Coordinates of C-alpha atoms in Angstrom, one line a residue:
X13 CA -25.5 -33.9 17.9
X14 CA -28.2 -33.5 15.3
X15 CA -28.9 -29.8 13.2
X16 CA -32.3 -29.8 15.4
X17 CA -30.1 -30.3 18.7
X18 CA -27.8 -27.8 18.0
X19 CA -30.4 -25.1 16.9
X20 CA -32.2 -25.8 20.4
X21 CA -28.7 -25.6 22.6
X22 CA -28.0 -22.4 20.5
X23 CA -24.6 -24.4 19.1
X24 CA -24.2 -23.8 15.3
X25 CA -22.2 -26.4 13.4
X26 CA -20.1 -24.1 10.6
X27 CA -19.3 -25.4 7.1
X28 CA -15.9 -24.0 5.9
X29 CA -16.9 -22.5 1.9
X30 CA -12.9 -22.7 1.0
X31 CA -13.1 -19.2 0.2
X32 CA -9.4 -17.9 1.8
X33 CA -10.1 -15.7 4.6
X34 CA -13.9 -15.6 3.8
X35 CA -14.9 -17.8 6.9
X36 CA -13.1 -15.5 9.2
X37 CA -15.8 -13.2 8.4
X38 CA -18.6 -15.5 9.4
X39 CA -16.9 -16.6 12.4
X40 CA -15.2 -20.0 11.5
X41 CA -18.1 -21.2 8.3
X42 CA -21.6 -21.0 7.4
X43 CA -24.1 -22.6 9.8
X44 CA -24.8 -26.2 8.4
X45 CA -28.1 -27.4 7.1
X46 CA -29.4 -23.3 6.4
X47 CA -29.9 -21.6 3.3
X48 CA -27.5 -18.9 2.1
X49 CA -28.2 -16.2 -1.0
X50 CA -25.3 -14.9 -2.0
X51 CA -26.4 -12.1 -4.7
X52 CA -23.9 -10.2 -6.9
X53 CA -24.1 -8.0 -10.7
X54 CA -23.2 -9.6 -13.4
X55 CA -19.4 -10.8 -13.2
X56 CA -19.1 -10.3 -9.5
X57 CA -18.1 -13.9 -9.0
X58 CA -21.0 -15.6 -7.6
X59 CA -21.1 -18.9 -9.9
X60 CA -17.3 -19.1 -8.6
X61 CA -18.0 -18.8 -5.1
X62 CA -20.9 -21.4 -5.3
X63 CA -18.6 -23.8 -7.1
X64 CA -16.2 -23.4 -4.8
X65 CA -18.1 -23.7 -2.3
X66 CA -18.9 -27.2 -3.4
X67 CA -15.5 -27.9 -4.6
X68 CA -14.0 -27.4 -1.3
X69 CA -16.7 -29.5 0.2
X70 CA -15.9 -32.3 -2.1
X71 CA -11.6 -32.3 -2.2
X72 CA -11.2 -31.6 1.8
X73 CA -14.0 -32.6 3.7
X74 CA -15.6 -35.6 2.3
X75 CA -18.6 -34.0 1.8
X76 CA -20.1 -34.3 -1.6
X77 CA -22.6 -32.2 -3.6
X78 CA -24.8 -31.3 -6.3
X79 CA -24.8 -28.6 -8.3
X80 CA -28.2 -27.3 -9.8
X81 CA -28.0 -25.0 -12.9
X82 CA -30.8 -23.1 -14.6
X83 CA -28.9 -20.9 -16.9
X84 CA -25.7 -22.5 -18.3
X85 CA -25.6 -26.2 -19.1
X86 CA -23.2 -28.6 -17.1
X87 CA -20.5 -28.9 -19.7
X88 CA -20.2 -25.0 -19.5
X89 CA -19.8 -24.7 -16.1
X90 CA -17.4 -27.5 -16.3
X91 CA -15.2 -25.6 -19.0
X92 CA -15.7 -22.4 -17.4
X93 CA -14.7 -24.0 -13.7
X94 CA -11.7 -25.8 -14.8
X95 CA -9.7 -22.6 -14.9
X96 CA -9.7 -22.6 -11.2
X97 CA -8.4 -26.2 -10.8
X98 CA -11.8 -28.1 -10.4
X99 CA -12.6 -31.0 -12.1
X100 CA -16.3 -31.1 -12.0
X101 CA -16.8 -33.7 -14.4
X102 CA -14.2 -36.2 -12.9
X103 CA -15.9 -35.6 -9.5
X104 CA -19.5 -36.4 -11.3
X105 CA -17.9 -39.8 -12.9
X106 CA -16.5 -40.5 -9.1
X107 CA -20.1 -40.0 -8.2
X108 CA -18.5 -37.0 -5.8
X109 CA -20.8 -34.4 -7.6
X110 CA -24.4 -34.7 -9.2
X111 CA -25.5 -32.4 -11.6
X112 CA -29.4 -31.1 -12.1
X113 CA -29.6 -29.3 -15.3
X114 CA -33.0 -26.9 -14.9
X115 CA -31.5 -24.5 -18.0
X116 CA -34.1 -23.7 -20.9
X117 CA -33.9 -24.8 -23.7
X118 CA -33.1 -22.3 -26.2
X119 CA -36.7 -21.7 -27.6
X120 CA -38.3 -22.3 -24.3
X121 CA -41.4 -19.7 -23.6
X122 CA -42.3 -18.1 -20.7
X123 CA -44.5 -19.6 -18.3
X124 CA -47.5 -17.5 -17.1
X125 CA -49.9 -18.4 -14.4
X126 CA -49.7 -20.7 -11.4
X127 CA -46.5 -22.8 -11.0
X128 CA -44.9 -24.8 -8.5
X129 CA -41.8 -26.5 -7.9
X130 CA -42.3 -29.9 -6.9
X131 CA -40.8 -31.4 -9.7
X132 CA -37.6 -29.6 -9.4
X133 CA -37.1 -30.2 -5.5
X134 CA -37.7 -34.1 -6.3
X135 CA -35.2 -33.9 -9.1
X136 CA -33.0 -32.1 -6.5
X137 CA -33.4 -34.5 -3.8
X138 CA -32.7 -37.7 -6.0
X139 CA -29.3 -36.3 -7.3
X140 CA -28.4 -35.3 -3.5
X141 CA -29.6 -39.2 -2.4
X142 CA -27.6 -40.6 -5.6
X143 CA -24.3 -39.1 -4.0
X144 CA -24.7 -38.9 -0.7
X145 CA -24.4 -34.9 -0.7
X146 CA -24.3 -32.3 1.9
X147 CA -24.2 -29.6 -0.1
X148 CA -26.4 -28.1 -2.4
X149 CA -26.0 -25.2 -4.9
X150 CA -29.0 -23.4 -7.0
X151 CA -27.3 -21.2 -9.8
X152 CA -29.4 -19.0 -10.3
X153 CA -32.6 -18.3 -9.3
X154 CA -33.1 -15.2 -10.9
X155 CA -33.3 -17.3 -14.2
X156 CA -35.7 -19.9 -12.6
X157 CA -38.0 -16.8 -11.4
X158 CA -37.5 -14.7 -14.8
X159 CA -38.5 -17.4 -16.4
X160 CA -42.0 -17.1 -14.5
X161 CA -44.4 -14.2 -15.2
X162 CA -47.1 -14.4 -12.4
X163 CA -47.4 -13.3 -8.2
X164 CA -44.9 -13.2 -6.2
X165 CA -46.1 -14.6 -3.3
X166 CA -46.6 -17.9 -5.2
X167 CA -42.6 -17.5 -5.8
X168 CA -41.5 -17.0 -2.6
X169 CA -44.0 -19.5 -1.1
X170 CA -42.4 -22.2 -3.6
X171 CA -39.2 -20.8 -3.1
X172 CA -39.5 -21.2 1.1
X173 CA -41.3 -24.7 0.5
X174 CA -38.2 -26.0 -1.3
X175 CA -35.6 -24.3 0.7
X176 CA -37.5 -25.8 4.0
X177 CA -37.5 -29.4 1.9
X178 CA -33.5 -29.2 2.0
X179 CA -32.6 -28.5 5.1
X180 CA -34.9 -30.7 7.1
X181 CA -33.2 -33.2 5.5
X182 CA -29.4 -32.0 6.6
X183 CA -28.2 -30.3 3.3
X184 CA -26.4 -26.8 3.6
X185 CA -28.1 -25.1 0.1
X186 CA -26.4 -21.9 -1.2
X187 CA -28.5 -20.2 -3.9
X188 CA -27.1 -17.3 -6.3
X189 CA -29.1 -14.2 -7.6
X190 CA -28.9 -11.4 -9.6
X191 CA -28.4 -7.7 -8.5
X192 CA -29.4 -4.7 -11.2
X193 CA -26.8 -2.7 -9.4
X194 CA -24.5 -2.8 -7.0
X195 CA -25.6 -0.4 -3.4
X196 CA -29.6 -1.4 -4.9
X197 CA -31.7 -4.2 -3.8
X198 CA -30.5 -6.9 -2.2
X199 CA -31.8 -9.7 -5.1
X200 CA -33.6 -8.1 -8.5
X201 CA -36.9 -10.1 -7.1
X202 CA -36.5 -8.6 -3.8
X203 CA -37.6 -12.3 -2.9
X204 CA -34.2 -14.7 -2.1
X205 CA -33.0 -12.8 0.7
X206 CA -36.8 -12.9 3.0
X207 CA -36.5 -17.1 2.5
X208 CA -32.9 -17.3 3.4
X209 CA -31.0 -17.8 6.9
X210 CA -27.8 -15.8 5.3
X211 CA -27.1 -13.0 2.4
X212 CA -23.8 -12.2 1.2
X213 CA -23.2 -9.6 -1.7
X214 CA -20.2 -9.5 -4.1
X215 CA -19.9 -6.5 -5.3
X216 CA -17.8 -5.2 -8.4
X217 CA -17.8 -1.7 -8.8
X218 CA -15.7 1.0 -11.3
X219 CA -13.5 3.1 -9.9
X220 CA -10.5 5.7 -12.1
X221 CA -11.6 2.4 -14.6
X222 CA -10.4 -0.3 -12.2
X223 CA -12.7 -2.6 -10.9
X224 CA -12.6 -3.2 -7.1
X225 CA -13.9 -6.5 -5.7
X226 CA -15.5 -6.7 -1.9
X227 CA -17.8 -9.3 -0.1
X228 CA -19.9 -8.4 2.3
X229 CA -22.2 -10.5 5.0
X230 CA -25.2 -8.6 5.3
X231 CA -27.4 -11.0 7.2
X232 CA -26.3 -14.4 9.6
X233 CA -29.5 -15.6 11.1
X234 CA -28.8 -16.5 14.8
X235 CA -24.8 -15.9 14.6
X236 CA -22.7 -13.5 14.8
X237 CA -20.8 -12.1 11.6
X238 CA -18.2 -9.3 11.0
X239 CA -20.2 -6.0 9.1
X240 CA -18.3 -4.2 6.2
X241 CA -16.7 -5.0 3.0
X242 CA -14.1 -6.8 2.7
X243 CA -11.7 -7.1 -0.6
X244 CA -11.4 -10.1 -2.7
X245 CA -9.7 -10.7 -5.7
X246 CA -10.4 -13.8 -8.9
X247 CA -7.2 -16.2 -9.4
X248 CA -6.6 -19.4 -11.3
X249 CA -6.6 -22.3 -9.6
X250 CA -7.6 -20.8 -6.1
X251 CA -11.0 -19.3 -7.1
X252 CA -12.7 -16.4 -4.8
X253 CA -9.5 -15.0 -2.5
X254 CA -11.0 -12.9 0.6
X255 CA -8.8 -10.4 2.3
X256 CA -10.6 -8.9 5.5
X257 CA -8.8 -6.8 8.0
X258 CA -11.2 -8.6 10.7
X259 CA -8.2 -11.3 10.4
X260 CA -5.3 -9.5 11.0
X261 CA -3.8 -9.5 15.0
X262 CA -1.2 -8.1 16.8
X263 CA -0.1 -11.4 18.1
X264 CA 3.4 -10.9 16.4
X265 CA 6.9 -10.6 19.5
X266 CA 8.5 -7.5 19.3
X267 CA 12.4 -7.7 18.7
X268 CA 15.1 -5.9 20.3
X269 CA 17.5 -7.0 17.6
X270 CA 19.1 -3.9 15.3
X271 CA 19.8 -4.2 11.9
X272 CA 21.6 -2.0 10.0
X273 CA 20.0 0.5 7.4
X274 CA 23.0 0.7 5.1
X275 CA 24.3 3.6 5.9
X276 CA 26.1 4.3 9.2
X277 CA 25.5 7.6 10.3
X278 CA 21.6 6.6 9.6
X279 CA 21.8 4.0 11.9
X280 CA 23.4 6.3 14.4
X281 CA 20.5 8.4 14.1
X282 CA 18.3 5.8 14.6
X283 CA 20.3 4.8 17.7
X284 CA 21.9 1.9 16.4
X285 CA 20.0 0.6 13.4
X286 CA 16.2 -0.1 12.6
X287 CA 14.6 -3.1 14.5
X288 CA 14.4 -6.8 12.8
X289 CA 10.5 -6.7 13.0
X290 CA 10.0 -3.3 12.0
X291 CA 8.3 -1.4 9.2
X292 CA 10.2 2.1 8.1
X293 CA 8.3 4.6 5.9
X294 CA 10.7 6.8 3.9
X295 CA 9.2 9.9 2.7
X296 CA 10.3 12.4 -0.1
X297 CA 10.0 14.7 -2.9
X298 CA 11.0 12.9 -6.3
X299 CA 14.8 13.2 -6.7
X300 CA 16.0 13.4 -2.6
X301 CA 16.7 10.4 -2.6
X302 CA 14.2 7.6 -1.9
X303 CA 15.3 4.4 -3.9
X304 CA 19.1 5.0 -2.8
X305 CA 18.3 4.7 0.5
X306 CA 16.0 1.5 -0.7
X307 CA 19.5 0.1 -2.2
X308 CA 21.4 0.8 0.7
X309 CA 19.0 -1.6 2.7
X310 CA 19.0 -4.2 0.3
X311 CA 23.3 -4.0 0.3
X312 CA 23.4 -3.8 3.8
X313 CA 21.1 -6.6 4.3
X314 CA 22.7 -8.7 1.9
X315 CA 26.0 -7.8 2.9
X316 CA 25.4 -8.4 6.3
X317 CA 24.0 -12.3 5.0
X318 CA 20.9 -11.8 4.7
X319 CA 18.0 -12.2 1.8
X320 CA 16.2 -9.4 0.3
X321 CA 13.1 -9.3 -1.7
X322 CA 12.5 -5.9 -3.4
X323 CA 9.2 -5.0 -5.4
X324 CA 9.1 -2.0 -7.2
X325 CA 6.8 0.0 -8.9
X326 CA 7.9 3.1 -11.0
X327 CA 11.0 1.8 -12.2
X328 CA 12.0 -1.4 -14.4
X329 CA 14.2 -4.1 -13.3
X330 CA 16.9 -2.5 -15.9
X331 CA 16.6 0.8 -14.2
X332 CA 17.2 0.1 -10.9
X333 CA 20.0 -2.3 -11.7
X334 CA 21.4 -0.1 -13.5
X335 CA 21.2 2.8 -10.5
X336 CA 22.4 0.4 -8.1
X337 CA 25.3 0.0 -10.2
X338 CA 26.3 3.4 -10.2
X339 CA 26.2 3.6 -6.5
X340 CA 28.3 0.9 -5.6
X341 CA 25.6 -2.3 -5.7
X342 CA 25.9 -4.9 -7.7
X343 CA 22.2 -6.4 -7.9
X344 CA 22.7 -9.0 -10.7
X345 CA 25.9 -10.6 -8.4
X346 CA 23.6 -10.4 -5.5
X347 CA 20.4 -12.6 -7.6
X348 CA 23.0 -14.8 -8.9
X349 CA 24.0 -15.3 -5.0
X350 CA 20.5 -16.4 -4.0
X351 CA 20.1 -13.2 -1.8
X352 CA 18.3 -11.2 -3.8
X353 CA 15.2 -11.2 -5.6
X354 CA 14.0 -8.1 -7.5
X355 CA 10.0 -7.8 -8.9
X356 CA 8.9 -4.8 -10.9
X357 CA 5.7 -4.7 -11.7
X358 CA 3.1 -2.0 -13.0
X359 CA 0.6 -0.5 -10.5
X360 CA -2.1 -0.8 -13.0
X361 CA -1.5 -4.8 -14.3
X362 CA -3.8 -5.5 -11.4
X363 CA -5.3 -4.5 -8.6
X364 CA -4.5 -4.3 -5.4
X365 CA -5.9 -7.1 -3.6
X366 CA -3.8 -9.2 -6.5
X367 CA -0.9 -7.1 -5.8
X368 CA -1.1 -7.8 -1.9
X369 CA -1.4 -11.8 -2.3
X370 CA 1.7 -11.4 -5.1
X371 CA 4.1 -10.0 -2.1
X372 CA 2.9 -12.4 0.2
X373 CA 3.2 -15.1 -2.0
X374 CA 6.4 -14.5 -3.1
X375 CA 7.9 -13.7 0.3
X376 CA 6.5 -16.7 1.5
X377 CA 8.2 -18.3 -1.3
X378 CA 11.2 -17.1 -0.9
X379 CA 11.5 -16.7 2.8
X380 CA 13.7 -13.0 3.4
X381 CA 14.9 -11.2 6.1
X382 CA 14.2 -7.9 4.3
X383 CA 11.7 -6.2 2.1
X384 CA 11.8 -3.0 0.2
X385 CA 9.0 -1.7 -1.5
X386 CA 9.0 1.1 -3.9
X387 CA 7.1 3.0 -4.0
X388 CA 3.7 3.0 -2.4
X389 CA 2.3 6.1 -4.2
X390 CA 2.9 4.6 -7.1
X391 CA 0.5 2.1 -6.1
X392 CA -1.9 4.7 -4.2
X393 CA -3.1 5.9 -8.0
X394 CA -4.9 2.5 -8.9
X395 CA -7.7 2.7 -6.1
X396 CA -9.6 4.4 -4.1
X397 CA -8.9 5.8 -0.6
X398 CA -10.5 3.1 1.3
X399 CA -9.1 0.2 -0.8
X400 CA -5.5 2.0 -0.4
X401 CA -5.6 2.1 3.4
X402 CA -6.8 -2.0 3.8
X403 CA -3.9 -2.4 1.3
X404 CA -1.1 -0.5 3.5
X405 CA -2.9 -2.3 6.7
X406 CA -2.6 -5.6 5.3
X407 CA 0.6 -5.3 4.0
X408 CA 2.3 -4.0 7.2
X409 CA 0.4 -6.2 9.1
X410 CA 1.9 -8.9 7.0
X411 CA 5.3 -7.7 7.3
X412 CA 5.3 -7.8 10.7
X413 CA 3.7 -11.3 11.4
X414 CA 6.5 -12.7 9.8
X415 CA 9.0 -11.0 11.8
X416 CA 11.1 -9.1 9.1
X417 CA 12.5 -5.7 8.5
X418 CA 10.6 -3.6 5.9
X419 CA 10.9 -0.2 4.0
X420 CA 8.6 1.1 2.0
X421 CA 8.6 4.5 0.2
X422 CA 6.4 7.6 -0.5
X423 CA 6.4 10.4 -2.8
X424 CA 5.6 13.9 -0.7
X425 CA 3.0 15.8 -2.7
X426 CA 5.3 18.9 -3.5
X427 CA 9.2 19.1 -4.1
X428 CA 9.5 21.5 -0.7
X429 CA 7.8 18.7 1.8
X430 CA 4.2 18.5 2.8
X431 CA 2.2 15.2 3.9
X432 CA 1.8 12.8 1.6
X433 CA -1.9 10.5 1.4
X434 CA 0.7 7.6 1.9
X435 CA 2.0 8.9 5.3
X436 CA -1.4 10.3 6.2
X437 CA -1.9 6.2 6.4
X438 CA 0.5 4.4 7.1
X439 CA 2.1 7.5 9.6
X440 CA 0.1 5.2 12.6
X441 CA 1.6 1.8 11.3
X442 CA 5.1 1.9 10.6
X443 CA 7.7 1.9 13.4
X444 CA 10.0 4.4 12.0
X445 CA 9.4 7.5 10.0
X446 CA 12.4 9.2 7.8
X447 CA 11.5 12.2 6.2
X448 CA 13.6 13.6 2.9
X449 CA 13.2 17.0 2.4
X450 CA 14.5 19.6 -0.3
X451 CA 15.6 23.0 2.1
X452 CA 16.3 26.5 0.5
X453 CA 19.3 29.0 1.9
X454 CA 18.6 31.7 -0.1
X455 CA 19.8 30.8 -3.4
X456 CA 20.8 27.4 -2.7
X457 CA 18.8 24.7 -2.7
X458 CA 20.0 21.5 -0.1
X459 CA 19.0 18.1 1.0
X460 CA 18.2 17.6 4.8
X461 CA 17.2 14.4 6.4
X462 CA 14.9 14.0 9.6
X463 CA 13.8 10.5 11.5
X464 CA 10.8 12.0 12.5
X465 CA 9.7 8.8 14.4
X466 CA 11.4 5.5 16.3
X467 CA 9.1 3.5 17.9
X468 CA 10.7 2.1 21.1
X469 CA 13.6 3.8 20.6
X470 CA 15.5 7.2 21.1
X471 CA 16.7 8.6 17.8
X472 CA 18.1 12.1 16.9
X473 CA 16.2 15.0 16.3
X474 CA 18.0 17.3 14.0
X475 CA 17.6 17.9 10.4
X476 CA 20.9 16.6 8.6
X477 CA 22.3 17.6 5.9
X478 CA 23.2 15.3 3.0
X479 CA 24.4 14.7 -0.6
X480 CA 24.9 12.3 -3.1
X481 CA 27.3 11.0 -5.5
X482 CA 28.4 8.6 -7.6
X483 CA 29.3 6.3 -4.3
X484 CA 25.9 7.6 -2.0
X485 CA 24.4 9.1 0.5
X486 CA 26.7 11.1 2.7
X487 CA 25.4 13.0 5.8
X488 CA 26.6 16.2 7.0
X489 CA 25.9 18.7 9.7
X490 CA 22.4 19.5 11.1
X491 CA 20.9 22.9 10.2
X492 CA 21.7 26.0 12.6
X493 CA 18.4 27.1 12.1
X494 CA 16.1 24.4 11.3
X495 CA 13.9 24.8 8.4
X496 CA 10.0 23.8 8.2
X497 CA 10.0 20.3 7.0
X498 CA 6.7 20.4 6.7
X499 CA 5.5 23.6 4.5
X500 CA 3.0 22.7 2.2

């Protein structure tokens, strides 16, 4: 079926980009033989995304392109590209890729007047004819256009005329341009996104001195498209790295299988253990208790035969070694074994988009039953609110898809209780909810320990006491008179 057939029967043939995740968004590609603007501040990754847009073309479907530059030569793009795993220059020798090198030279003046781009679309078509493409990339046209001082409607009358040119002929053209800021105009000529079928924004904004990458589809013409950001993240040799939340489904089975905790009279309470493909949340104030009941699950998972991956996040891979050792756990034994694999890594190496795709990568690496992370407000610090929750989605999401058992902890706000912004979003996601709590008697301070939640199962509802020594956690007897858990 030709483009012009499919336009007519309302049937859009899609284009994957190769950007992980980011055809989700546009619901399976972008439309073939259209024009997409995908406009961005400086660094926000557009040149990447173009190039891999063609790259992908090129290495998986047989479909080969040509790149058009107007601000950095060929061999620069080359150098700069290579970093992600693309070899443009091998593909141009292969005659996979053509090049069309439209950047000034360096004492080149500005053009005033009337001008028109005939020249360039013929250069354009001849490189696409030379190689067969079917995919065209302009980077950018914000240097073509500055490089012009005259009226805009000439530009974006040359600018339709060439984009028209393309497509009649069956090429799918993406075109960069520059934004002055990011929530501004669209494109800093206010002209790329009236000639185009499609717009998509990168955006790269400051937050607490961490950037935070999102895409976002702000125009499809004649398809439907997911609305929002979504976050992305830069990585060697796999480019632009989408993560949208429009991807995520609760298509996962839900297990009746019971695994232990790693500490029997918590698994009482629980009625018999958590469940296989569930996520637990343990809450607490520093000190109650939190990363011994993370060992525990690691021992009694390993113990029981299973593999455990833990990642934490406040303490080094000496320290918690060394605190598993005094409670009984011998971690280095169990990574010698093959069953255990401990990452610590510090919130603020990278952010969290990079941090989600390093757990996933990892556990799909090395394939285990269990994961413990600790501690979640640890990484709540290195972004903002939104960015935090599509983390904790995405990463219990994740968890559950691959049908493990999961604990994660979070620090309460105050050393007496009180909700912490980690349960406040991840309270509606995890399965199980155990709350550790520091609880006065008049002049003695104790330790009690609540499940506040089982999903799909009964579990007790006292408040237990509990201590700990150099061989655990040891439970006691509930409270007579149950204290507030949950003062702030």
């Amino acid at each position: 079926m030709s483009t012009e057939e499919m336009e007519i029967t309302g049937v859009l043939e899609r284009v994957k980009t190769g950007v992980e995740a980011f055809d989700e968004l546009v619901m399976g590609g972008l439309p073939r033989a259209r024009t997409t603007v995908v406009g961005g501040t400086p660094g926000s990754g557009k040149t990447v995304f173009a190039t891999q847009f063609l790259a992908h073309g090129i290495t998986q479907f047989d479909e080969n392109g040509v790149l058009v530059t107007f601000e950095e030569p060929p061999a620069d793009i080359q150098a700069n590209m290579s970093g992600f795993g693309w070899d443009l220059a091998r593909w141009k020798k292969e005659g996979r890729l053509a090049f069309v090198d439209a950047s000034p030279p360096a004492n080149d003046e500005l053009v005033i007047g009337d001008f028109d781009l005939a020249g360039l679309l013929s250069r354009i078509q001849h490189a696409a004819k030379s190689v067969n493409a079917r995919r065209v990339v302009l980077d950018s046209l914000t240097q073509l256009f500055d490089h012009f001082i005259g009226d805009p409607k000439i530009l974006r009358r040359e600018l339709f005329h060439i984009s028209t040119a393309l497509k009649k002929t069956g090429l799918t053209v993406l075109m960069t341009a520059e934004r002055n800021s990011e929530y501004g105009e669209i494109t800093r000529h206010r002209l790329e996104e009236f000639v185009a079928d499609n717009v998509i924004i990168l955006r790269n904004v400051l937050y607490r001195e961490k950037r935070r990458r999102t895409i976002e589809v702000l125009k499809m013409r004649g398809s439907h498209h997911v609305e929002g950001e979504a976050p992305f993240t830069l990585l060697g040799g796999r480019g632009v790295v989408a993560i949208p939340l429009s991807s995520l489904r609760l298509e996962q089975h839900s297990s009746t299988l019971r695994v232990t905790s790693g500490n029997v009279d918590i698994d009482e309470m629980c009625g018999g253990g958590f469940f296989r493909d569930s996520v637990t949340l343990v809450s607490g104030a520093t000190g109650t208790g939190k990363t011994l009941l993370v060992t525990n699950f690691v021992s009694g998972g390993v113990e029981a035969g299973e593999k455990v991956i833990m990642f934490g996040y406040e303490e080094s891979r000496g320290q918690l070694f060394r605190n598993a050792s005094g409670w009984g756990a011998d971690f280095a034994r169990m990574e010698a074994d093959g069953k255990l694999k401990v990452v610590s890594l510090y919130p603020e190496a990278q952010g969290l988009p990079d941090h989600l795709l390093t757990i996933q990568g990892m556990v799909d690496e090395f394939k285990p039953n269990r994961i413990a992370v600790d501690s979640l407000s640890a990484l709540e610090r290195i972004a903002p609110e939104t960015g935090f929750r599509e983390f904790l989605i995405s990463l219990t999401s994740f968890i559950k898809k691959r049908e493990i058992a999961g604990l994660c902890t979070a620090t309460s706000k105050s050393l007496l209780g009180g909700e912490s912004a980690s349960e406040q979003h991840i309270s509606t996601m995890t399965d199980s909810i155990i709350l550790l709590r520091y609880i006065q008697e008049r002049e003695t301070m104790h330790r009690g320990l609540m499940v506040l939640k089982m999903r799909g199962s009964e579990h007790a509802k006292e408040i237990r006491r509990f201590s700990i020594d150099g061989t655990g956690m040891h439970l006691g007897e509930p409270f007579k008179e149950a204290p507030n858990v949950f003062r702030e």
